[in-house]
XYZ file of C-alpha atoms in Angstrom:
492
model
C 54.680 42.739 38.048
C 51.742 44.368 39.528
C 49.069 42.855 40.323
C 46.378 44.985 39.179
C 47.977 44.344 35.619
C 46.451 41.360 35.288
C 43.321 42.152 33.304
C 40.828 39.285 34.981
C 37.790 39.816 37.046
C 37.521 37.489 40.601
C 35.385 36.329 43.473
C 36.739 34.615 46.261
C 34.499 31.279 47.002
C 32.914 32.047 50.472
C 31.487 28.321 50.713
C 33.314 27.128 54.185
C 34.150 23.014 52.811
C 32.612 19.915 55.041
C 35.836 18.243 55.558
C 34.091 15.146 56.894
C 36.642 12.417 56.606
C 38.676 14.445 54.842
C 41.473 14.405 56.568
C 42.567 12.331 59.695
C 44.986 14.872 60.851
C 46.219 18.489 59.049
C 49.645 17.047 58.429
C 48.738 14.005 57.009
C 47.670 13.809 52.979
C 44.456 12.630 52.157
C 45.405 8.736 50.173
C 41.446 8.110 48.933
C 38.064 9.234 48.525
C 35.251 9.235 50.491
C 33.379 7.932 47.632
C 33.321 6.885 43.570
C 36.300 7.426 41.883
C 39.338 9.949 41.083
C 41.619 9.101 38.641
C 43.991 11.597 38.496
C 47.276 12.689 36.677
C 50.586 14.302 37.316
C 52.528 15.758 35.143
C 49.548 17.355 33.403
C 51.530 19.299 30.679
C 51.263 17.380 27.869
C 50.667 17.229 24.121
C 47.982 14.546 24.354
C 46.182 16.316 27.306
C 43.660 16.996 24.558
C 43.663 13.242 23.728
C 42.949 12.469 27.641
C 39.939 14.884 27.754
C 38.331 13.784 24.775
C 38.716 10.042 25.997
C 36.640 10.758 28.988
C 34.144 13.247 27.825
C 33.940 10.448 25.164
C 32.578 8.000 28.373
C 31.118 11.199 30.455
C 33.515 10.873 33.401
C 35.570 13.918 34.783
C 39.341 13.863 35.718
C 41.658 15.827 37.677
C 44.829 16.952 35.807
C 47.594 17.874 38.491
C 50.060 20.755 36.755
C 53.460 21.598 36.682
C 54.616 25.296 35.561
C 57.675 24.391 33.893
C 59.042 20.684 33.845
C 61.878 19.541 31.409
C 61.738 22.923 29.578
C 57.683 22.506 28.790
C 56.617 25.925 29.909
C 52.895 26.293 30.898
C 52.682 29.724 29.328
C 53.037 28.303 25.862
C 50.402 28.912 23.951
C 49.547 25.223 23.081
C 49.333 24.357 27.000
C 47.585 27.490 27.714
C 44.919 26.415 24.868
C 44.875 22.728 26.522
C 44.550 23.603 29.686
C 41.408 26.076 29.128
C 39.784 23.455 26.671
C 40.289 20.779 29.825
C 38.775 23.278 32.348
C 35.966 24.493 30.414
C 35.141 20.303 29.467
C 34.717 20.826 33.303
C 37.969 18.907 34.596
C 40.054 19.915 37.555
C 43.018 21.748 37.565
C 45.505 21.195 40.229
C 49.091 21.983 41.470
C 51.689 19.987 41.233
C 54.415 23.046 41.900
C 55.951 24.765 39.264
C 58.983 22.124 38.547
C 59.297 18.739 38.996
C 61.785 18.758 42.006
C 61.983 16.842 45.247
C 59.757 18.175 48.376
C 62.358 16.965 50.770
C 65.208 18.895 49.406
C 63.773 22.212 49.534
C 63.644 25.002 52.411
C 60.668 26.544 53.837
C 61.184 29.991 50.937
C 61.539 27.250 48.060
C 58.645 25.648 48.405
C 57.214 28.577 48.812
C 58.158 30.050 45.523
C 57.469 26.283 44.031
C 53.687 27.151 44.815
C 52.922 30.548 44.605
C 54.170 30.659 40.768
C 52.290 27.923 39.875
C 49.211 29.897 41.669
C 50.399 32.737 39.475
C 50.226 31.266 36.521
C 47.045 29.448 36.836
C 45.505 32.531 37.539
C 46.933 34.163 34.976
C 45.573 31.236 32.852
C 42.257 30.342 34.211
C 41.222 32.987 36.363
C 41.021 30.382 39.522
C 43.612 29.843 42.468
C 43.909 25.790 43.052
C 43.138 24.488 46.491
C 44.774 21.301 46.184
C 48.403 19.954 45.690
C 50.326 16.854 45.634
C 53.968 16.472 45.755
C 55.674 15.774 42.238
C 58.276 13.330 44.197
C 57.827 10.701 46.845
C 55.872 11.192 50.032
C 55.810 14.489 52.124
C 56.968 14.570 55.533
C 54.162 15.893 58.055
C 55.940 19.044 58.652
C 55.876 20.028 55.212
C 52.191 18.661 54.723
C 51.617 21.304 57.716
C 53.556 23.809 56.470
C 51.629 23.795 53.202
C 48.279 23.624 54.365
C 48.644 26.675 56.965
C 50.881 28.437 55.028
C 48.885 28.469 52.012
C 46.000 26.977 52.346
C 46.335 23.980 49.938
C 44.376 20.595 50.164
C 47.389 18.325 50.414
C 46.613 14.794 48.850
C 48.226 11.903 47.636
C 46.873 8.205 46.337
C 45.891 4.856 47.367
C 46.755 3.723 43.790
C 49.788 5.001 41.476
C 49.617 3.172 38.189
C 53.377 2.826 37.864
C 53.336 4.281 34.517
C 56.640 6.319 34.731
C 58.526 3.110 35.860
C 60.569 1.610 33.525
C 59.247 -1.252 32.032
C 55.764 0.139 32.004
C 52.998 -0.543 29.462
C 49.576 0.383 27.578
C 48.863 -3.581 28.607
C 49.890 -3.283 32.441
C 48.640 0.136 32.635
C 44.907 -1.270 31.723
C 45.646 -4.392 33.686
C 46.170 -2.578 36.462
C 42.709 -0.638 36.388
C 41.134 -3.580 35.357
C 42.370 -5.116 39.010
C 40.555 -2.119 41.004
C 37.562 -2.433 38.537
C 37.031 -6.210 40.128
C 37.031 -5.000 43.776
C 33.655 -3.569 43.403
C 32.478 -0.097 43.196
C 31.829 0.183 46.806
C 35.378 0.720 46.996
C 36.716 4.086 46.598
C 39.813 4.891 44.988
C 42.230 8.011 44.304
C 43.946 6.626 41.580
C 47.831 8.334 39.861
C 48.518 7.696 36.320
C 50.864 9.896 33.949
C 49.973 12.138 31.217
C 53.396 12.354 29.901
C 53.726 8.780 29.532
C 53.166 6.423 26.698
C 51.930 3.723 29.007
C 49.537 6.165 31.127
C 48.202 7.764 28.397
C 47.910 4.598 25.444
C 46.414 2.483 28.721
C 43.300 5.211 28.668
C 42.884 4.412 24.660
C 42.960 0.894 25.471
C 40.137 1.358 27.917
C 41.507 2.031 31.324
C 38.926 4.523 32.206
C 36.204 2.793 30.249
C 36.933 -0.381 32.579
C 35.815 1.664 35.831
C 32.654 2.719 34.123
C 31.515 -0.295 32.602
C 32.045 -1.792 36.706
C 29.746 0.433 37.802
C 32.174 3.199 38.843
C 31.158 7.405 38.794
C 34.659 8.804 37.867
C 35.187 12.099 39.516
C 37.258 15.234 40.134
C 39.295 14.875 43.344
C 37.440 17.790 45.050
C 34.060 16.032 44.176
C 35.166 12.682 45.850
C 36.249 14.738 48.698
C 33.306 16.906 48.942
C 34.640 20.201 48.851
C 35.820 22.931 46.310
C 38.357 22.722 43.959
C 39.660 26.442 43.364
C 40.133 29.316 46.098
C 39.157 31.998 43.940
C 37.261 31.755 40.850
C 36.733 34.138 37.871
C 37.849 35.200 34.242
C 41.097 34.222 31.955
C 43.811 36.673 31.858
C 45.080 38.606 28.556
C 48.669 37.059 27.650
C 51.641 40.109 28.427
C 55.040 40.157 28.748
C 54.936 38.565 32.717
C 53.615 35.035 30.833
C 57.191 33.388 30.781
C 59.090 31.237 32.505
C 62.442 32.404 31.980
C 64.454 34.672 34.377
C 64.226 34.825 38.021
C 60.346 34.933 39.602
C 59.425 38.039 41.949
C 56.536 37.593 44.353
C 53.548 39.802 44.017
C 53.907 41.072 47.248
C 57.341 43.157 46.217
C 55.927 44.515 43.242
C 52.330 45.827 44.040
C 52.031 49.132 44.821
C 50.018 49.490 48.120
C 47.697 52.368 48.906
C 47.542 51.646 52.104
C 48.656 48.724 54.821
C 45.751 47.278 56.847
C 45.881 45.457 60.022
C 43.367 42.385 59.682
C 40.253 42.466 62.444
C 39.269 39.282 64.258
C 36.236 39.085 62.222
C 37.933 39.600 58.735
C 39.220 35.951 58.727
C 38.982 35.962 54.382
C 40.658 37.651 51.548
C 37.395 38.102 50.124
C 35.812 40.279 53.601
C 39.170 42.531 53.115
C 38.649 43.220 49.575
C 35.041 44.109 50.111
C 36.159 47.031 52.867
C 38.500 48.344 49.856
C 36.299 47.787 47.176
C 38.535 45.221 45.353
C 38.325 41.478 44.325
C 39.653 38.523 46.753
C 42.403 37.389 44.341
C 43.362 40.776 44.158
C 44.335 40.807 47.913
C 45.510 37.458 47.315
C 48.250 38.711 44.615
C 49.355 41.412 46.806
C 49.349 38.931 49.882
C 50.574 35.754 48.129
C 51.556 34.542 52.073
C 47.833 34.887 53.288
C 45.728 32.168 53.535
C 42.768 33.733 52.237
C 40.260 31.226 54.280
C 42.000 31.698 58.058
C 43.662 34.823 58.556
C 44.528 35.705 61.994
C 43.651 39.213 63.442
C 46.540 41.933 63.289
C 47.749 40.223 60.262
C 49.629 43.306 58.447
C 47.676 43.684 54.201
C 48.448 44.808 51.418
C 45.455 46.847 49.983
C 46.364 46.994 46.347
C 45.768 50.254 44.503
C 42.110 50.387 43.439
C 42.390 52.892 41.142
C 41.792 50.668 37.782
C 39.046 48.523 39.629
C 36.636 51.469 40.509
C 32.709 50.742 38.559
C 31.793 52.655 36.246
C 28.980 54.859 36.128
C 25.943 53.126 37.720
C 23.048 54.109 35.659
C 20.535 52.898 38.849
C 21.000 51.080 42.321
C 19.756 48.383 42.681
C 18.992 46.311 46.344
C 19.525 42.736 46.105
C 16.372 40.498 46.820
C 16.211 37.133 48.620
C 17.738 34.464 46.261
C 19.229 36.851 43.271
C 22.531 35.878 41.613
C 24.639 38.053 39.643
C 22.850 36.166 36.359
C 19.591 37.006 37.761
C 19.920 41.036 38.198
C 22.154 40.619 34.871
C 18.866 39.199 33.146
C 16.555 42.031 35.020
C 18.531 45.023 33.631
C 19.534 44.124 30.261
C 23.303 43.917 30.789
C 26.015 40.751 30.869
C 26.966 38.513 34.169
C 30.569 40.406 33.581
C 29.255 43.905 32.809
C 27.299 43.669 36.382
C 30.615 41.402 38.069
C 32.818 44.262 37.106
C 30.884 46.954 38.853
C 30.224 45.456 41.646
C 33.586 43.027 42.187
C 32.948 42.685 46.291
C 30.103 40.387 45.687
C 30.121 36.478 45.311
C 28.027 35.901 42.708
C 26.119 32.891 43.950
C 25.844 33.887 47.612
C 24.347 37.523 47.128
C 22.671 38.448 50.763
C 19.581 40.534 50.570
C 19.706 44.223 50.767
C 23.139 43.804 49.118
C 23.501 47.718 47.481
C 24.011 47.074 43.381
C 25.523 49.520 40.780
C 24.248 48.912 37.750
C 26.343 49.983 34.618
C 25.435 50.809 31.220
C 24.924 47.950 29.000
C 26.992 47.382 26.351
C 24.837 45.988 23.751
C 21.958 46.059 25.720
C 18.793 43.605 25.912
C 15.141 44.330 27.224
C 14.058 41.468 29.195
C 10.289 41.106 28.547
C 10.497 38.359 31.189
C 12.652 35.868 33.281
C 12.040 32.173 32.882
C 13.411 29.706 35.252
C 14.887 26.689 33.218
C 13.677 22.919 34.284
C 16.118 19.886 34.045
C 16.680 19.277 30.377
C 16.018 22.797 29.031
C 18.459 24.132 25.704
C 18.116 27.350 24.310
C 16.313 26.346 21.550
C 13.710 24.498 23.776
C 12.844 27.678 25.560
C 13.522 29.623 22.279
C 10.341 27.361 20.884
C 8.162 27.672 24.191
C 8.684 31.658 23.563
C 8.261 31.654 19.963
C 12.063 33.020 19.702
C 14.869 31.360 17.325
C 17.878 30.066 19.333
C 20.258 32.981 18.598
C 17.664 35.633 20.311
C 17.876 33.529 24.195
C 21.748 32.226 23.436
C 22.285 36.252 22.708
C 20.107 37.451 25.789
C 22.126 34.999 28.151
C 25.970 34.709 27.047
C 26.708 33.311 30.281
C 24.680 29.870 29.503
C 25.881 26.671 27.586
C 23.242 26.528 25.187
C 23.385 22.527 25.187
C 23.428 21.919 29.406
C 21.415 24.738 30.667
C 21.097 24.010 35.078
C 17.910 23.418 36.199
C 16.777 26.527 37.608
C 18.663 28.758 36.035
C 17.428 32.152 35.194
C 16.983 33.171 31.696
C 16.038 36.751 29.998
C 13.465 36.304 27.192
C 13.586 39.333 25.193
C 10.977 40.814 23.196
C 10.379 39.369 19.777
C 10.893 42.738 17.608
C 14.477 43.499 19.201
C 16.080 40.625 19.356
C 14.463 37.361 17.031
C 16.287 37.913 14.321
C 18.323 36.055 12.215
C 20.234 36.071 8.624
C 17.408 33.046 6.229
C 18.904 31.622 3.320
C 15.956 29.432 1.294
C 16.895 26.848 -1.458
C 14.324 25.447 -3.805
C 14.734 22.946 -6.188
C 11.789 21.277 -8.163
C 11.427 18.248 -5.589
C 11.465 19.575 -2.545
C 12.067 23.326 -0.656
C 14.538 23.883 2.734
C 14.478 26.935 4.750
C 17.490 26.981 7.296
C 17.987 30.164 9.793
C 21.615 30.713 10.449
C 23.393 32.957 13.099
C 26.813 34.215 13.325
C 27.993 33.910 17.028
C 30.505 32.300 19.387
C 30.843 29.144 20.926
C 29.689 29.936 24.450
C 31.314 28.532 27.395
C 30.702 25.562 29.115
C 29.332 26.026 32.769
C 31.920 24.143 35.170
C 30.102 21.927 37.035
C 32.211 22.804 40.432
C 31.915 26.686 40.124
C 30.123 30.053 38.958
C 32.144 31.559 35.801
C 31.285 34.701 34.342
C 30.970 34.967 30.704
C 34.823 33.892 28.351
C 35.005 33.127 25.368
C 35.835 29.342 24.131
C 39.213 29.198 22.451
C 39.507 27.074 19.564
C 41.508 24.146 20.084
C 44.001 23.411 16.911
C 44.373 19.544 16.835
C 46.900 19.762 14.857
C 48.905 21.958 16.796
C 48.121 19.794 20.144
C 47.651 16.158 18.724
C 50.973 13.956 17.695
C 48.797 11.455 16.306
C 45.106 11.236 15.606
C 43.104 9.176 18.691
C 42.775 6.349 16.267
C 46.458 6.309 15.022
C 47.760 7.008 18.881
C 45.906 3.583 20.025
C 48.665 1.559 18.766
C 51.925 3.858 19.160
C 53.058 7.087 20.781
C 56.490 7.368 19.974
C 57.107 11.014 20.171
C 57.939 12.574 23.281
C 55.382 15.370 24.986
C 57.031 18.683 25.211
């Protein structure tokens, strides 16, 4: 499959991560935080993954869901985990490898594990639009070589825990699963913890309704992703979802990228290059797309001399730039979006060499013709607290003319200091009225057709995607209620 078929727009993350205590040694696994508290799951292809993110949006904690590509015949490309997992990533959860089966570290050569990671990478990129930084072995402990061989190799955060829940034991229970986070709740919050339960398991996932998680928080604990408690970032690369073709399946034998991109060229890496993201700006492609033709680099250290695949660029060449413009101290790919009328993506996918939140000044930008385009009569910075409809009041603006001027916002959780377009009031403040009157009393009500926007993940910069409806029917065995007292059919 080539890798220019996949129809997402990237950035490679440029931050360098503050290790701190991290990691004692680079072929040991990191056990626990350095603060608060990760509880985290393996096997995180499941039916009630829905159930799991609901539960702790319900309590406002975050989670880290550790993912398998195809375990026990539950493929990750089905559409009901490929629905699951974007409603968990855009409720602002981590997603994390846990290889692509559920197979034994130990038993594997060097070229298997190998292929055990790279797939998975595959597919979450495929799925998400991100590359995961960190893995943990499905079985048992690693040995150091392979905890070295991962890390250099492929640049993974290897980790592991301080606490597994036993869930998948036999004998395990909703009652000893919450009896078992009501333990680490008593040893104070001071206390960090890394904690393993199971979201394939009755006893994992019937402990959270009986009020595992809500244990920690009611001690006083911050539940966290894993790259939070670390202090680092949780995804390589970082960008748009994929569109579903005939490559999303696990069946048949698995070909690497590498053997199936066609190369326009071969470049020997400089000593100064040392990123996937610095290569793909000489060629005028993405990181991930240098990634996917290199799936052996590891994009954040590679060496000088180091033989690349440049992908061909053909399909990624902007568009027409309409005007240059040169980036200014502190702009952001939302920022220049908001100055020239056009969408975060429309602006991304012209200029796909830049990371969006670290633009440096004099930075040369093509900017395209707008789609639908929208005059910005100003740009307002947004203060802690801000929705759309609070600025679209301070303006004089319904809510539909600033959620239509800036698609790439959450309406709801706008950042603090965020930059938002405020169009003009005769293009934009419009809205389809409907008035009722009756002889008591007289409602007006202003209604809008649009989408649900997307959530902005609180660990990275997403350009604009559209939030997929999530069929609870389709996901749920049970309703939450119903699945508090028995789970009895097994997750795909």
């Amino acid at each position: 499959m080539s890798a220019i078929s996949i129809a997402i727009s990237v950035f490679l993350a440029l931050a360098s991560p503050s290790f701190g205590s991290l990691l004692a040694r680079d072929d040991v696994a990191a056990q626990n935080c350095n603060h608060d508290f990760a509880y985290t799951w393996d096997d995180g292809l499941s039916l009630w993954q829905v159930d799991i993110v609901d539960e702790f949006t319900c309590i406002g904690g975050k989670t880290t869901f550790f993912v398998h590509g195809n375990n026990q015949g539950s493929c990750i490309y089905s559409e009901d985990h490929v629905q699951s997992l974007r409603y968990a990533f855009e409720s602002g959860h981590q997603i994390a490898s846990n290889s692509w089966s559920n197979v034994d570290f130990s038993s594997l050569s060097q070229s298997q594990i190998d292929i055990e990671i790279q797939r998975l990478d595959e597919a979450i990129v495929k799925i998400l639009g991100v590359k995961p930084r960190f893995f943990r072995a499905p079985q048992g402990q690693l040995s150091a070589s392979t905890i070295s061989y991962i890390e250099s190799k492929h640049g993974k955060i290897v980790v592991s825990t301080d606490s597994d829940s036993g869930d998948i034991q036999g004998g395990a229970s909703p009652e000893g699963n919450l009896a078992f986070y009501q333990n680490l709740a008593k040893q104070g919050k001071s206390k960090p913890h890394l904690s393993r339960s199971y979201a394939t398991t009755v006893a994992g996932v019937d402990g959270l309704d009986f009020g595992s998680a809500e244990t920690l928080i009611n001690a006083g604990f911050k539940l966290i992703s894993v790259a939070e408690c670390l202090d680092t970032n949780a995804y390589e690369a970082v960008g748009s979802y994929g569109v579903r073709d005939s490559s999303w399946t696990c069946d048949g034998s698995w070909t690497s990228p590498s053997t199936s991109t066609t190369c326009s060229q071969t470049y020997a890496a400089a000593a100064d290059d040392k990123t996937c993201e610095k290569i793909g700006a000489r060629f005028g492609v993405s990181g991930l797309a240098i990634y996917l033709a290199n799936p052996y680099l590891n994009c954040g250290d590679i060496w000088a001399y180091t033989p690349v695949c440049i992908p061909n660029v053909a399909a990624t060449l902007p568009t027409v730039c309409v005007q240059k413009y040169t980036a200014a101290k502190g702009d952001t790919c939302s920022k220049i979006a908001g100055l020239f009328g056009v969408t975060s993506e429309e602006l991304f996918a012209a200029n796909t060499f830049v990371n969006c939140n670290d633009i440096w000044q004099g930075t040369s930008f093509c900017i395209p013709k707008a789609s639908n385009p929208t005059s910005c009569v100003s740009t307002y910075t947004a203060s802690d607290g801000d929705t759309c409809k609070k600025i679209a009041d301070k303006y004089g603006l319904n809510t539909a003319a600033i959620r239509n001027a800036n698609s790439f916002v959450n309406c709801d959780d706008i950042w603090a200091h965020t930059p938002i377009c405020i169009p003009g009031k005769t293009a934009t403040n419009t809205a389809t009225s409907t008035t009722t009157t009756t002889t008591t009393t007289t409602t007006t009500t202003s209604t809008s057709t649009t989408t649900t926007p997307l959530r902005q993940h609180p660990l990275v910069f997403l350009p604009t995607q559209p939030l997929r409806v999530i069929l609870a029917s389709r996901l749920r065995t049970t309703s939450v209620s119903a699945s508090r007292r028995s789970r009895t059919q097994t997750p795909l």
